[in-house]
PDB file of C-alpha atoms in Angstrom:
ATOM      1  CA  LEU A   1       0.000   0.000   0.000  1.00 95.00           C
ATOM      2  CA  PRO A   2       1.123   3.597  -0.448  1.00 95.00           C
ATOM      3  CA  ALA A   3       2.646   5.235   2.636  1.00 93.00           C
ATOM      4  CA  GLU A   4      -0.490   7.297   3.306  1.00 93.00           C
ATOM      5  CA  TYR A   5      -2.653   4.172   3.819  1.00 94.00           C
ATOM      6  CA  LEU A   6      -3.184   1.773   6.737  1.00 93.00           C
ATOM      7  CA  LEU A   7      -3.522  -1.949   6.068  1.00 94.00           C
ATOM      8  CA  VAL A   8      -6.876  -3.187   7.389  1.00 93.00           C
ATOM      9  CA  GLY A   9      -7.144  -6.549   5.639  1.00 94.00           C
ATOM     10  CA  GLY A  10      -6.273  -8.699   2.684  1.00 95.00           C
ATOM     11  CA  GLY A  11      -6.314 -12.166   1.286  1.00 94.00           C
ATOM     12  CA  CYS A  12      -4.740 -14.786  -0.951  1.00 94.00           C
ATOM     13  CA  ARG A  13      -5.900 -16.634  -4.045  1.00 92.00           C
ATOM     14  CA  LEU A  14      -4.238 -19.743  -5.451  1.00 88.00           C
ATOM     15  CA  ILE A  15      -5.099 -20.103  -9.135  1.00 87.00           C
ATOM     16  CA  GLN A  16      -4.650 -23.692 -10.259  1.00 82.00           C
ATOM     17  CA  THR A  17      -3.565 -24.121 -13.863  1.00 79.00           C
ATOM     18  CA  SER A  18      -4.249 -27.861 -14.032  1.00 72.00           C
ATOM     19  CA  THR A  19      -6.298 -30.516 -12.281  1.00 69.00           C
ATOM     20  CA  SER A  20      -3.139 -32.126 -10.890  1.00 66.00           C
ATOM     21  CA  SER A  21      -2.009 -29.080  -8.935  1.00 65.00           C
ATOM     22  CA  GLY A  22       0.232 -29.742  -5.970  1.00 71.00           C
ATOM     23  CA  HIS A  23       0.197 -26.326  -4.290  1.00 77.00           C
ATOM     24  CA  VAL A  24      -1.091 -25.776  -0.765  1.00 80.00           C
ATOM     25  CA  LEU A  25      -1.302 -22.443   1.042  1.00 85.00           C
ATOM     26  CA  THR A  26       1.185 -22.011   3.882  1.00 88.00           C
ATOM     27  CA  THR A  27       1.007 -18.264   4.533  1.00 93.00           C
ATOM     28  CA  MET A  28      -1.900 -15.806   4.594  1.00 94.00           C
ATOM     29  CA  ARG A  29      -0.914 -12.963   6.903  1.00 95.00           C
ATOM     30  CA  PRO A  30      -0.956  -9.198   7.233  1.00 95.00           C
ATOM     31  CA  GLY A  31       2.284  -7.279   7.081  1.00 92.00           C
ATOM     32  CA  THR A  32       2.771  -3.605   7.863  1.00 88.00           C
ATOM     33  CA  ARG A  33       1.853  -2.238   4.417  1.00 91.00           C
ATOM     34  CA  SER A  34       1.107  -5.432   2.489  1.00 95.00           C
ATOM     35  CA  TYR A  35      -0.592  -8.803   2.754  1.00 95.00           C
ATOM     36  CA  GLU A  36       1.766 -11.772   2.414  1.00 95.00           C
ATOM     37  CA  CYS A  37       0.816 -15.017   0.720  1.00 95.00           C
ATOM     38  CA  GLY A  38       2.852 -18.185   0.368  1.00 90.00           C
ATOM     39  CA  ALA A  39       2.388 -21.695  -0.972  1.00 87.00           C
ATOM     40  CA  THR A  40       4.431 -24.823  -1.344  1.00 82.00           C
ATOM     41  CA  ASP A  41       4.372 -27.209  -4.295  1.00 78.00           C
ATOM     42  CA  THR A  42       3.946 -30.727  -2.924  1.00 72.00           C
ATOM     43  CA  GLN A  43       4.317 -32.430  -6.312  1.00 72.00           C
ATOM     44  CA  GLY A  44       6.926 -30.255  -8.047  1.00 72.00           C
ATOM     45  CA  GLY A  45       6.772 -28.521 -11.394  1.00 70.00           C
ATOM     46  CA  SER A  46       3.388 -26.863 -10.930  1.00 72.00           C
ATOM     47  CA  THR A  47       2.689 -23.615 -12.788  1.00 77.00           C
ATOM     48  CA  ASP A  48      -0.046 -22.392 -10.457  1.00 82.00           C
ATOM     49  CA  ARG A  49      -0.283 -18.668  -9.761  1.00 86.00           C
ATOM     50  CA  LEU A  50      -0.595 -17.038  -6.353  1.00 90.00           C
ATOM     51  CA  GLU A  51      -2.257 -13.633  -5.945  1.00 94.00           C
ATOM     52  CA  ALA A  52      -2.143 -11.388  -2.878  1.00 96.00           C
ATOM     53  CA  TYR A  53      -4.655  -8.659  -2.043  1.00 96.00           C
ATOM     54  CA  ALA A  54      -4.209  -5.743   0.366  1.00 96.00           C
ATOM     55  CA  ILE A  55      -7.073  -3.590   1.647  1.00 95.00           C
ATOM     56  CA  GLY A  56      -6.243  -0.162   3.022  1.00 93.00           C
ATOM     57  CA  VAL A  57      -7.854   3.005   4.299  1.00 91.00           C
ATOM     58  CA  PRO A  58      -6.382   6.525   4.168  1.00 92.00           C
ATOM     59  CA  ASP A  59      -4.268   7.343   7.234  1.00 91.00           C
ATOM     60  CA  ILE A  60      -6.062  10.708   7.531  1.00 89.00           C
ATOM     61  CA  LEU A  61      -9.053   8.994   9.160  1.00 85.00           C
ATOM     62  CA  PRO A  62      -9.285   9.137  12.971  1.00 90.00           C
ATOM     63  CA  TYR A  63      -8.412   5.435  13.308  1.00 88.00           C
ATOM     64  CA  GLY A  64      -5.315   3.400  14.019  1.00 91.00           C
ATOM     65  CA  VAL A  65      -4.577  -0.272  13.436  1.00 92.00           C
ATOM     66  CA  VAL A  66      -3.665  -2.641  16.268  1.00 92.00           C
ATOM     67  CA  ARG A  67      -1.699  -5.761  15.344  1.00 91.00           C
ATOM     68  CA  ASN A  68      -0.896  -8.772  17.504  1.00 91.00           C
ATOM     69  CA  THR A  69       0.999 -11.961  16.643  1.00 91.00           C
ATOM     70  CA  ARG A  70       1.242 -15.300  18.389  1.00 90.00           C
ATOM     71  CA  VAL A  71       3.688 -18.055  17.460  1.00 85.00           C
ATOM     72  CA  ASP A  72       2.796 -21.460  18.909  1.00 84.00           C
ATOM     73  CA  GLN A  73       5.021 -24.471  19.573  1.00 78.00           C
ATOM     74  CA  ALA A  74       5.918 -26.894  16.790  1.00 77.00           C
ATOM     75  CA  THR A  75       3.423 -29.747  16.459  1.00 75.00           C
ATOM     76  CA  ASP A  76       2.435 -32.351  13.867  1.00 68.00           C
ATOM     77  CA  HIS A  77      -1.028 -30.753  13.633  1.00 70.00           C
ATOM     78  CA  GLY A  78      -2.871 -28.181  15.627  1.00 79.00           C
ATOM     79  CA  HIS A  79      -4.089 -24.667  16.118  1.00 83.00           C
ATOM     80  CA  ALA A  80      -2.762 -21.199  16.867  1.00 88.00           C
ATOM     81  CA  SER A  81      -4.722 -18.084  17.703  1.00 91.00           C
ATOM     82  CA  ALA A  82      -3.942 -14.422  18.287  1.00 92.00           C
ATOM     83  CA  ARG A  83      -6.118 -12.179  20.461  1.00 93.00           C
ATOM     84  CA  LEU A  84      -6.578  -8.431  20.335  1.00 93.00           C
ATOM     85  CA  ASN A  85      -4.821  -7.024  23.378  1.00 89.00           C
ATOM     86  CA  VAL A  86      -6.233  -3.472  23.228  1.00 86.00           C
ATOM     87  CA  ASP A  87      -9.702  -3.275  24.819  1.00 84.00           C
ATOM     88  CA  SER A  88     -10.972  -0.349  22.742  1.00 88.00           C
ATOM     89  CA  SER A  89     -10.232  -2.039  19.399  1.00 91.00           C
ATOM     90  CA  VAL A  90     -12.560  -3.906  17.037  1.00 93.00           C
ATOM     91  CA  LEU A  91     -11.475  -7.048  15.165  1.00 94.00           C
ATOM     92  CA  ILE A  92     -11.213  -6.331  11.424  1.00 94.00           C
ATOM     93  CA  GLY A  93      -8.984  -9.106  10.056  1.00 94.00           C
ATOM     94  CA  GLY A  94      -6.155 -11.515  10.550  1.00 95.00           C
ATOM     95  CA  GLY A  95      -4.128 -14.268   9.006  1.00 95.00           C
ATOM     96  CA  CYS A  96      -2.008 -17.368   9.460  1.00 94.00           C
ATOM     97  CA  ALA A  97       1.343 -18.883   8.575  1.00 91.00           C
ATOM     98  CA  VAL A  98       2.856 -22.309   9.113  1.00 87.00           C
ATOM     99  CA  GLN A  99       6.614 -22.910   9.022  1.00 84.00           C
ATOM    100  CA  ALA A 100       7.287 -26.584   8.331  1.00 78.00           C
ATOM    101  CA  GLU A 101      10.281 -28.300   9.901  1.00 70.00           C
ATOM    102  CA  GLU A 102       9.623 -31.186   7.532  1.00 66.00           C
ATOM    103  CA  GLY A 103       6.837 -32.284   5.210  1.00 62.00           C
ATOM    104  CA  SER A 104       4.427 -29.945   3.494  1.00 69.00           C
ATOM    105  CA  HIS A 105       2.037 -28.575   6.075  1.00 73.00           C
ATOM    106  CA  LEU A 106      -1.040 -26.827   4.811  1.00 79.00           C
ATOM    107  CA  LEU A 107      -3.390 -24.368   6.417  1.00 85.00           C
ATOM    108  CA  TRP A 108      -6.905 -25.734   6.558  1.00 86.00           C
ATOM    109  CA  ALA A 109      -8.540 -23.017   8.658  1.00 89.00           C
ATOM    110  CA  SER A 110      -8.134 -19.258   9.017  1.00 92.00           C
ATOM    111  CA  PHE A 111     -11.118 -17.518  10.579  1.00 94.00           C
ATOM    112  CA  PRO A 112     -12.256 -14.907  13.134  1.00 95.00           C
ATOM    113  CA  ARG A 113     -13.783 -15.620  16.538  1.00 94.00           C
ATOM    114  CA  VAL A 114     -15.402 -12.213  16.919  1.00 91.00           C
ATOM    115  CA  ASP A 115     -16.936 -12.995  20.323  1.00 92.00           C
ATOM    116  CA  GLU A 116     -13.440 -13.792  21.665  1.00 92.00           C
ATOM    117  CA  ARG A 117     -11.651 -11.001  19.695  1.00 93.00           C
ATOM    118  CA  ARG A 118      -9.364 -13.673  18.273  1.00 93.00           C
ATOM    119  CA  TRP A 119      -8.092 -14.991  14.891  1.00 94.00           C
ATOM    120  CA  VAL A 120      -7.791 -18.797  14.704  1.00 93.00           C
ATOM    121  CA  CYS A 121      -5.510 -20.875  12.457  1.00 91.00           C
ATOM    122  CA  ALA A 122      -5.200 -24.624  11.969  1.00 87.00           C
ATOM    123  CA  HIS A 123      -2.659 -26.754  10.075  1.00 84.00           C
ATOM    124  CA  ARG A 124      -1.880 -30.368   9.270  1.00 82.00           C
ATOM    125  CA  ASP A 125       0.330 -32.605   7.151  1.00 77.00           C
ATOM    126  CA  ARG A 126      -0.345 -35.943   5.461  1.00 68.00           C
ATOM    127  CA  ALA A 127       2.671 -37.453   7.216  1.00 72.00           C
ATOM    128  CA  PRO A 128       1.752 -38.293  10.840  1.00 71.00           C
ATOM    129  CA  ASP A 129       5.044 -37.190  12.426  1.00 75.00           C
ATOM    130  CA  ALA A 130       5.878 -34.068  10.367  1.00 78.00           C
ATOM    131  CA  ARG A 131       6.185 -30.995  12.582  1.00 80.00           C
ATOM    132  CA  ALA A 132       5.534 -27.319  11.920  1.00 83.00           C
ATOM    133  CA  THR A 133       5.239 -24.044  13.825  1.00 84.00           C
ATOM    134  CA  PRO A 134       1.955 -22.155  13.313  1.00 87.00           C
ATOM    135  CA  SER A 135       1.587 -18.398  13.710  1.00 90.00           C
ATOM    136  CA  ALA A 136      -1.623 -16.382  14.011  1.00 93.00           C
ATOM    137  CA  TYR A 137      -2.070 -12.664  13.307  1.00 94.00           C
ATOM    138  CA  VAL A 138      -4.973 -10.400  14.289  1.00 94.00           C
ATOM    139  CA  LEU A 139      -5.801  -6.857  13.157  1.00 95.00           C
ATOM    140  CA  GLY A 140      -7.953  -4.447  15.102  1.00 94.00           C
ATOM    141  CA  LEU A 141      -9.198  -0.929  14.481  1.00 92.00           C
ATOM    142  CA  ARG A 142      -9.301   1.714  17.209  1.00 92.00           C
ATOM    143  CA  THR A 143      -9.740   5.460  17.422  1.00 90.00           C
ATOM    144  CA  LYS A 144      -6.519   7.478  17.532  1.00 85.00           C
TER     145      LYS A 144
END
């Protein structure tokens, strides 16, 4: 985003170019001025395309963005969640990432728990003992 904008959300789109695609999403998370997307090719040689989208609002508005991150312990499958830690903020978005120690972990859930002011992520791998470290990101909006 241009410097005069605040990131308030975003998303990722994996465009499969064949029916035998091997890509899985591994990263869908907000940055400071951009939204980061990542995928891994589990079969090799895929020509799939990955698109990232950033949503911003002008920084002249009377709002600020709150960001919180939580990195969980490495597991073979599991969940991570990040909670808004500023009481006067409203949940507006979030994201997930999974850093694989081995295997090809994929994200299978990335969603808000508005009632808990939390963003939840879940990951897994086809191999039963493959381990990965999940991270969750939450964005909130508050008045300046």
